[in-house]
Amino acid sequence: MFEDITLQAHKVTEEIIEVAGLKKGQILVVGCSTSEICGDKIGTNSNLDVAKAAFKGIYEVASSKGIYIAAQCCEHLNRAIIVEQAAVPFSEIVNVVPQPKAGGSLATTAYSVFEKPVAVEEIKADAGIDIGGTLIGMHLKKVAVPVRLTNNKIGQAHVAAARTRAKFIGGERAHYDDALK
């Protein structure tokens, strides 16, 4: 079972990184309900072993490409983010250490695996994976574009994903040549 979860997480991560065109140094936010992976209702069955299996697949792919993972905590920690300090050198750090039932199992796993983990209240990630309906949108850059993944399940949980793009500002009339007139 755990090997299947790791493999599914690996495939999901490879796919979103490719589709989003993520590059070294960019950030992938991940929200994960281990309860949903196990087929239970979100928030009812936090499972550290399932989180470790999913995180392993995600982290192996992302770290091999130099992409930072930002693990979203659960609502009990106001959806704070656990991330490598190097990814957010100028962010305001908050003082919290996630636990399986207060922060979530994936965030707890990330905190134990990262070299220098920190918690921040918010982040503006370049892409995201939502495993089991955890609602990661608040941690994506402003223009999020849904990505329909071929690999859209981890265990029993549905996986939604998004990439971001730069805002389009102006329009047809907002040309440099017009500004010179």
Short mmCIF file of C-alpha atoms in Angstrom, two decimals:
data_model
loop_
_atom_site.label_atom_id
_atom_site.label_comp_id
_atom_site.label_asym_id
_atom_site.label_seq_id
_atom_site.Cartn_x
_atom_site.Cartn_y
_atom_site.Cartn_z
CA MET A 1 0.00 0.00 0.00
CA PHE A 2 2.69 2.54 1.00
CA GLU A 3 4.73 1.78 -2.12
CA ASP A 4 1.65 2.50 -4.27
CA ILE A 5 1.10 5.83 -2.51
CA THR A 6 4.74 6.80 -3.04
CA LEU A 7 4.57 5.86 -6.72
CA GLN A 8 1.32 7.76 -7.27
CA ALA A 9 2.71 10.85 -5.51
CA HIS A 10 5.86 10.57 -7.61
CA LYS A 11 3.83 10.51 -10.85
CA VAL A 12 1.60 13.41 -9.79
CA THR A 13 4.65 15.51 -8.93
CA GLU A 14 6.45 14.72 -12.17
CA GLU A 15 3.35 15.67 -14.14
CA ILE A 16 2.68 19.01 -12.44
CA ILE A 17 6.35 20.02 -12.62
CA GLU A 18 6.39 19.26 -16.35
CA VAL A 19 3.04 20.89 -17.18
CA ALA A 20 3.78 23.97 -15.05
CA GLY A 21 7.30 24.25 -16.43
CA LEU A 22 8.75 24.65 -12.95
CA LYS A 23 12.42 25.55 -12.74
CA LYS A 24 15.07 25.24 -10.06
CA GLY A 25 14.34 27.53 -7.12
CA GLN A 26 10.59 27.74 -7.70
CA ILE A 27 8.02 26.64 -5.13
CA LEU A 28 5.41 23.86 -5.28
CA VAL A 29 2.79 24.09 -2.54
CA VAL A 30 1.25 20.81 -1.40
CA GLY A 31 -1.87 20.36 0.67
CA CYS A 32 -2.64 16.81 1.73
CA SER A 33 -5.36 15.00 3.61
CA THR A 34 -4.03 11.60 4.64
CA SER A 35 -7.58 10.83 5.79
CA GLU A 36 -8.79 11.22 2.19
CA ILE A 37 -5.91 9.10 0.88
CA CYS A 38 -7.17 6.35 3.21
CA GLY A 39 -10.75 6.79 1.99
CA ASP A 40 -11.98 8.66 5.06
CA LYS A 41 -13.45 12.13 5.48
CA ILE A 42 -10.89 14.94 5.59
CA GLY A 43 -9.71 15.68 9.12
CA THR A 44 -10.85 12.40 10.66
CA ASN A 45 -7.92 9.98 10.33
CA SER A 46 -4.51 11.66 10.21
CA ASN A 47 -1.93 9.02 9.32
CA LEU A 48 1.79 9.69 9.64
CA ASP A 49 2.83 6.55 7.72
CA VAL A 50 0.65 7.52 4.75
CA ALA A 51 2.07 11.05 4.88
CA LYS A 52 5.61 9.70 4.85
CA ALA A 53 4.83 7.57 1.80
CA ALA A 54 3.22 10.46 -0.11
CA PHE A 55 5.90 12.95 0.92
CA LYS A 56 8.65 10.59 -0.19
CA GLY A 57 7.27 10.50 -3.76
CA ILE A 58 6.74 14.25 -3.89
CA TYR A 59 10.06 15.20 -2.29
CA GLU A 60 12.19 12.83 -4.37
CA VAL A 61 10.98 14.37 -7.62
CA ALA A 62 10.95 18.01 -6.51
CA SER A 63 14.31 17.99 -4.75
CA SER A 64 16.00 16.23 -7.69
CA LYS A 65 14.99 19.26 -9.79
CA GLY A 66 15.86 21.90 -7.18
CA ILE A 67 12.21 22.79 -6.59
CA TYR A 68 11.13 23.72 -3.07
CA ILE A 69 8.14 22.03 -1.44
CA ALA A 70 5.85 24.16 0.71
CA ALA A 71 3.70 21.87 2.87
CA GLN A 72 0.39 23.38 3.90
CA CYS A 73 -0.71 22.78 7.48
CA CYS A 74 -4.31 22.02 8.35
CA GLU A 75 -6.88 24.52 9.56
CA HIS A 76 -5.81 24.08 13.21
CA LEU A 77 -2.65 26.02 12.31
CA ASN A 78 -4.52 28.41 10.02
CA ARG A 79 -3.07 26.75 6.90
CA ALA A 80 0.46 27.88 7.78
CA ILE A 81 3.23 26.66 5.47
CA ILE A 82 6.25 24.52 6.33
CA VAL A 83 9.12 25.23 3.93
CA GLU A 84 12.90 25.26 3.70
CA GLN A 85 14.25 28.52 5.07
CA ALA A 86 16.28 29.00 1.87
CA ALA A 87 13.03 29.24 -0.13
CA VAL A 88 11.74 32.21 1.87
CA PRO A 89 14.80 34.18 3.06
CA PHE A 90 12.87 37.43 3.61
CA SER A 91 9.56 36.06 4.92
CA GLU A 92 8.33 36.57 8.43
CA ILE A 93 8.71 33.28 10.28
CA VAL A 94 6.10 32.14 12.80
CA ASN A 95 6.77 29.97 15.83
CA VAL A 96 5.01 26.63 15.38
CA VAL A 97 5.91 22.98 14.98
CA PRO A 98 3.19 20.90 13.31
CA GLN A 99 1.93 17.65 14.81
CA PRO A 100 -0.21 14.99 13.05
CA LYS A 101 -3.50 16.23 14.53
CA ALA A 102 -2.48 19.88 14.83
CA GLY A 103 -0.91 20.86 11.56
CA GLY A 104 -1.36 17.63 9.66
CA SER A 105 0.73 14.57 8.94
CA LEU A 106 2.27 15.83 5.69
CA ALA A 107 3.40 19.12 7.26
CA THR A 108 4.75 17.16 10.24
CA THR A 109 6.69 14.92 7.86
CA ALA A 110 8.04 17.89 5.91
CA TYR A 111 9.18 19.53 9.15
CA SER A 112 11.11 16.39 10.09
CA VAL A 113 12.70 15.92 6.63
CA PHE A 114 13.65 19.47 5.63
CA GLU A 115 17.20 20.60 6.38
CA LYS A 116 16.17 23.95 7.92
CA PRO A 117 12.37 23.97 8.19
CA VAL A 118 10.49 27.13 9.02
CA ALA A 119 6.82 28.01 9.25
CA VAL A 120 5.34 31.04 7.50
CA GLU A 121 1.77 32.26 7.41
CA GLU A 122 1.65 32.68 3.66
CA ILE A 123 3.56 32.04 0.49
CA LYS A 124 3.09 32.76 -3.21
CA ALA A 125 3.87 29.42 -4.85
CA ASP A 126 4.42 28.85 -8.57
CA ALA A 127 2.27 25.70 -8.72
CA GLY A 128 0.36 23.44 -6.37
CA ILE A 129 -0.97 20.00 -5.65
CA ASP A 130 -4.14 19.58 -3.59
CA ILE A 131 -4.53 16.02 -2.33
CA GLY A 132 -8.01 15.41 -0.95
CA GLY A 133 -9.61 18.85 -1.12
CA THR A 134 -7.39 20.85 1.24
CA LEU A 135 -7.83 24.14 -0.65
CA ILE A 136 -4.32 25.40 -1.45
CA GLY A 137 -5.43 28.38 -3.55
CA MET A 138 -4.55 30.96 -0.89
CA HIS A 139 -0.89 29.98 -1.26
CA LEU A 140 -0.60 30.34 -5.04
CA LYS A 141 0.41 33.44 -6.97
CA LYS A 142 -2.53 35.60 -8.05
CA VAL A 143 -3.27 34.08 -11.44
CA ALA A 144 -3.79 30.36 -10.88
CA VAL A 145 -4.58 28.14 -13.85
CA PRO A 146 -6.17 24.73 -13.22
CA VAL A 147 -4.21 21.75 -14.49
CA ARG A 148 -6.10 18.59 -15.38
CA LEU A 149 -3.74 15.83 -14.34
CA THR A 150 -3.71 12.40 -15.95
CA ASN A 151 -2.45 11.08 -12.61
CA ASN A 152 -5.21 12.49 -10.42
CA LYS A 153 -5.44 10.03 -7.52
CA ILE A 154 -3.26 9.21 -4.56
CA GLY A 155 -4.81 6.34 -2.69
CA GLN A 156 -8.51 7.18 -2.50
CA ALA A 157 -7.94 10.94 -2.62
CA HIS A 158 -8.67 13.05 -5.67
CA VAL A 159 -5.76 15.27 -6.68
CA ALA A 160 -6.34 18.75 -8.08
CA ALA A 161 -3.48 20.88 -9.35
CA ALA A 162 -2.71 24.37 -10.58
CA ARG A 163 0.08 26.33 -12.15
CA THR A 164 0.41 30.08 -12.10
CA ARG A 165 1.22 32.67 -14.71
CA ALA A 166 2.10 36.34 -14.71
CA LYS A 167 -0.79 38.82 -14.75
CA PHE A 168 -1.76 40.46 -18.01
CA ILE A 169 -1.89 44.17 -17.32
CA GLY A 170 -3.30 46.71 -19.74
CA GLY A 171 -4.74 45.43 -22.96
CA GLU A 172 -4.72 46.40 -26.61
CA ARG A 173 -4.43 50.07 -25.82
CA ALA A 174 -1.58 49.73 -23.33
CA HIS A 175 1.35 49.72 -25.74
CA TYR A 176 4.69 51.34 -25.27
CA ASP A 177 4.42 53.18 -28.59
CA ASP A 178 1.17 54.81 -27.45
CA ALA A 179 2.86 56.12 -24.33
CA LEU A 180 5.38 58.01 -26.45
CA LYS A 181 2.70 60.05 -28.29
#
